[in-house]
mmCIF file of C-alpha atoms in Angstrom:
data_model
loop_
_atom_site.group_PDB
_atom_site.id
_atom_site.type_symbol
_atom_site.label_atom_id
_atom_site.label_comp_id
_atom_site.label_asym_id
_atom_site.label_seq_id
_atom_site.Cartn_x
_atom_site.Cartn_y
_atom_site.Cartn_z
ATOM 1 C CA UNK G 1 -1.993 -19.764 -2.297
ATOM 2 C CA UNK G 2 -4.993 -19.489 -4.073
ATOM 3 C CA UNK G 3 -5.805 -18.240 -7.514
ATOM 4 C CA UNK G 4 -7.386 -14.303 -8.661
ATOM 5 C CA UNK G 5 -7.233 -11.825 -10.903
ATOM 6 C CA UNK G 6 -5.060 -8.732 -9.065
ATOM 7 C CA UNK G 7 -4.601 -5.098 -9.722
ATOM 8 C CA UNK G 8 -0.936 -2.636 -8.476
ATOM 9 C CA UNK G 9 -1.412 0.253 -7.098
ATOM 10 C CA UNK G 10 2.173 1.354 -8.922
ATOM 11 C CA UNK G 11 3.404 5.211 -8.675
ATOM 12 C CA UNK G 12 5.591 7.025 -10.512
ATOM 13 C CA UNK G 13 7.585 9.652 -9.099
ATOM 14 C CA UNK G 14 8.691 11.371 -11.908
ATOM 15 C CA UNK G 15 7.537 12.018 -15.537
ATOM 16 C CA UNK G 16 9.921 9.930 -17.557
ATOM 17 C CA UNK G 17 10.290 7.489 -20.999
ATOM 18 C CA UNK G 18 9.342 3.077 -19.674
ATOM 19 C CA UNK G 19 10.843 1.074 -22.010
ATOM 20 C CA UNK G 20 8.817 -1.594 -21.501
ATOM 21 C CA UNK G 21 10.324 -4.539 -23.200
ATOM 22 C CA UNK G 22 9.051 -5.384 -27.215
ATOM 23 C CA UNK G 23 5.476 -3.590 -26.194
ATOM 24 C CA UNK G 24 8.380 -0.401 -27.073
ATOM 25 C CA UNK G 25 8.303 2.457 -25.338
ATOM 26 C CA UNK G 26 6.042 4.838 -23.477
ATOM 27 C CA UNK G 27 5.865 8.309 -22.017
ATOM 28 C CA UNK G 28 4.437 8.292 -19.029
ATOM 29 C CA UNK G 29 3.679 10.961 -16.902
ATOM 30 C CA UNK G 30 3.901 11.762 -12.701
ATOM 31 C CA UNK G 31 1.474 10.295 -10.945
ATOM 32 C CA UNK G 32 -0.525 6.223 -10.739
ATOM 33 C CA UNK G 33 -0.858 3.469 -12.480
ATOM 34 C CA UNK G 34 -3.038 0.302 -11.899
ATOM 35 C CA UNK G 35 -1.987 -3.002 -13.486
ATOM 36 C CA UNK G 36 -4.643 -5.659 -13.788
ATOM 37 C CA UNK G 37 -3.916 -8.458 -13.858
ATOM 38 C CA UNK G 38 -4.817 -12.706 -12.990
ATOM 39 C CA UNK G 39 -2.564 -15.881 -11.859
ATOM 40 C CA UNK G 40 -4.638 -18.732 -11.854
ATOM 41 C CA UNK G 41 -1.552 -21.155 -12.692
ATOM 42 C CA UNK G 42 0.555 -22.978 -10.400
ATOM 43 C CA UNK G 43 1.329 -20.055 -7.483
ATOM 44 C CA UNK G 44 -1.692 -18.865 -8.081
ATOM 45 C CA UNK G 45 -2.273 -14.976 -6.016
ATOM 46 C CA UNK G 46 1.958 -15.403 -4.637
ATOM 47 C CA UNK G 47 2.928 -13.611 -8.333
ATOM 48 C CA UNK G 48 1.575 -10.622 -6.857
ATOM 49 C CA UNK G 49 5.153 -11.226 -4.573
ATOM 50 C CA UNK G 50 7.006 -11.864 -7.508
ATOM 51 C CA UNK G 51 6.078 -8.572 -8.395
ATOM 52 C CA UNK G 52 6.654 -6.779 -4.829
ATOM 53 C CA UNK G 53 9.936 -8.465 -4.745
ATOM 54 C CA UNK G 54 10.926 -6.631 -8.122
ATOM 55 C CA UNK G 55 9.483 -3.819 -6.999
ATOM 56 C CA UNK G 56 12.223 -4.164 -4.010
ATOM 57 C CA UNK G 57 15.205 -4.986 -6.444
ATOM 58 C CA UNK G 58 14.903 -8.376 -5.125
ATOM 59 C CA UNK G 59 14.383 -9.807 -8.712
ATOM 60 C CA UNK G 60 15.078 -9.408 -12.663
ATOM 61 C CA UNK G 61 14.216 -11.509 -14.399
ATOM 62 C CA UNK G 62 10.461 -9.669 -16.056
ATOM 63 C CA UNK G 63 8.483 -11.708 -18.078
ATOM 64 C CA UNK G 64 5.781 -9.028 -18.126
ATOM 65 C CA UNK G 65 4.490 -5.306 -19.159
ATOM 66 C CA UNK G 66 4.279 -4.777 -16.056
ATOM 67 C CA UNK G 67 7.407 -6.086 -14.868
ATOM 68 C CA UNK G 68 8.823 -3.513 -17.169
ATOM 69 C CA UNK G 69 7.262 -0.149 -14.876
ATOM 70 C CA UNK G 70 8.077 -2.313 -11.754
ATOM 71 C CA UNK G 71 11.360 -1.926 -12.027
ATOM 72 C CA UNK G 72 11.840 1.074 -13.641
ATOM 73 C CA UNK G 73 13.812 2.921 -10.924
ATOM 74 C CA UNK G 74 11.086 6.878 -10.042
ATOM 75 C CA UNK G 75 8.376 3.207 -10.173
ATOM 76 C CA UNK G 76 7.620 2.470 -6.646
ATOM 77 C CA UNK G 77 4.913 -0.043 -5.565
ATOM 78 C CA UNK G 78 2.066 1.676 -3.161
ATOM 79 C CA UNK G 79 -0.557 -1.272 -2.924
ATOM 80 C CA UNK G 80 -2.307 -4.604 -3.914
ATOM 81 C CA UNK G 81 -5.558 -5.532 -4.591
ATOM 82 C CA UNK G 82 -6.880 -8.599 -4.809
ATOM 83 C CA UNK G 83 -9.699 -11.000 -5.885
ATOM 84 C CA UNK G 84 -9.296 -14.801 -4.534
ATOM 85 C CA UNK G 85 -10.997 -17.474 -7.171
ATOM 86 C CA UNK G 86 -12.387 -14.752 -9.179
ATOM 87 C CA UNK G 87 -11.480 -14.663 -13.243
ATOM 88 C CA UNK G 88 -12.344 -10.807 -13.346
ATOM 89 C CA UNK G 89 -9.016 -9.352 -14.842
ATOM 90 C CA UNK G 90 -10.812 -7.969 -17.937
ATOM 91 C CA UNK G 91 -13.957 -6.460 -16.144
ATOM 92 C CA UNK G 92 -11.156 -4.552 -14.025
ATOM 93 C CA UNK G 93 -9.209 -3.631 -16.662
ATOM 94 C CA UNK G 94 -11.295 -2.154 -18.297
ATOM 95 C CA UNK G 95 -14.202 0.247 -15.756
ATOM 96 C CA UNK G 96 -9.991 1.123 -14.904
ATOM 97 C CA UNK G 97 -9.784 2.284 -18.591
ATOM 98 C CA UNK G 98 -13.361 3.577 -19.071
ATOM 99 C CA UNK G 99 -12.592 6.711 -15.618
ATOM 100 C CA UNK G 100 -9.287 7.071 -15.923
ATOM 101 C CA UNK G 101 -6.434 7.047 -18.685
ATOM 102 C CA UNK G 102 -5.962 4.482 -20.363
ATOM 103 C CA UNK G 103 -1.838 3.722 -22.162
ATOM 104 C CA UNK G 104 -3.206 1.403 -24.954
ATOM 105 C CA UNK G 105 -1.102 -1.786 -25.587
ATOM 106 C CA UNK G 106 0.096 -3.220 -22.521
ATOM 107 C CA UNK G 107 -0.746 -6.546 -20.034
ATOM 108 C CA UNK G 108 -3.596 -7.502 -22.661
ATOM 109 C CA UNK G 109 -2.017 -9.077 -25.485
ATOM 110 C CA UNK G 110 -4.000 -13.165 -24.874
ATOM 111 C CA UNK G 111 -7.252 -11.152 -24.562
ATOM 112 C CA UNK G 112 -8.902 -8.365 -26.680
ATOM 113 C CA UNK G 113 -8.586 -5.621 -24.488
ATOM 114 C CA UNK G 114 -6.761 -3.312 -25.588
ATOM 115 C CA UNK G 115 -5.135 -1.934 -22.092
ATOM 116 C CA UNK G 116 -4.840 -3.549 -19.069
ATOM 117 C CA UNK G 117 -2.686 -0.859 -18.130
ATOM 118 C CA UNK G 118 -4.294 2.516 -17.024
ATOM 119 C CA UNK G 119 -3.294 5.791 -15.053
ATOM 120 C CA UNK G 120 -3.945 9.476 -13.091
ATOM 121 C CA UNK G 121 -2.356 12.072 -11.884
ATOM 122 C CA UNK G 122 -3.934 11.567 -7.722
ATOM 123 C CA UNK G 123 -4.427 8.433 -5.959
ATOM 124 C CA UNK G 124 -7.419 8.651 -3.949
ATOM 125 C CA UNK G 125 -8.250 9.006 -8.050
ATOM 126 C CA UNK G 126 -7.313 5.328 -8.847
ATOM 127 C CA UNK G 127 -8.073 3.722 -5.286
ATOM 128 C CA UNK G 128 -11.806 5.693 -5.876
ATOM 129 C CA UNK G 129 -12.496 3.292 -8.568
ATOM 130 C CA UNK G 130 -10.723 0.992 -7.582
ATOM 131 C CA UNK G 131 -12.943 0.127 -4.079
ATOM 132 C CA UNK G 132 -15.424 0.117 -5.987
ATOM 133 C CA UNK G 133 -13.940 -2.520 -7.849
ATOM 134 C CA UNK G 134 -12.237 -4.709 -4.958
#
């Protein structure tokens, strides 16, 4: 599969505290969350399939911050946006967090961004931003 950048759209049906491994707990509101990552290693964008399997309960090994959100019992993976052969992870994450509500300290341990996770109460609010980016 091709390498690229992806954003996962995740619904959290009820407000809850989510433990993000070593990054600690975050109190999250019910709503929608957009997590942006990149997949330029072996397997490329098949990483998105791995995230889908985690969200579906078919896997339980957590490697990235978003894995903790995907495995939380009150979440569901709604959609995945991908850009093949494009290294736009930080650009997309910054545009999402500028337009929406950032959740600090997640998914950005290997770059200068504050976070790669943004949230909104309404799905449409995130989809409008994502449609302009992908």
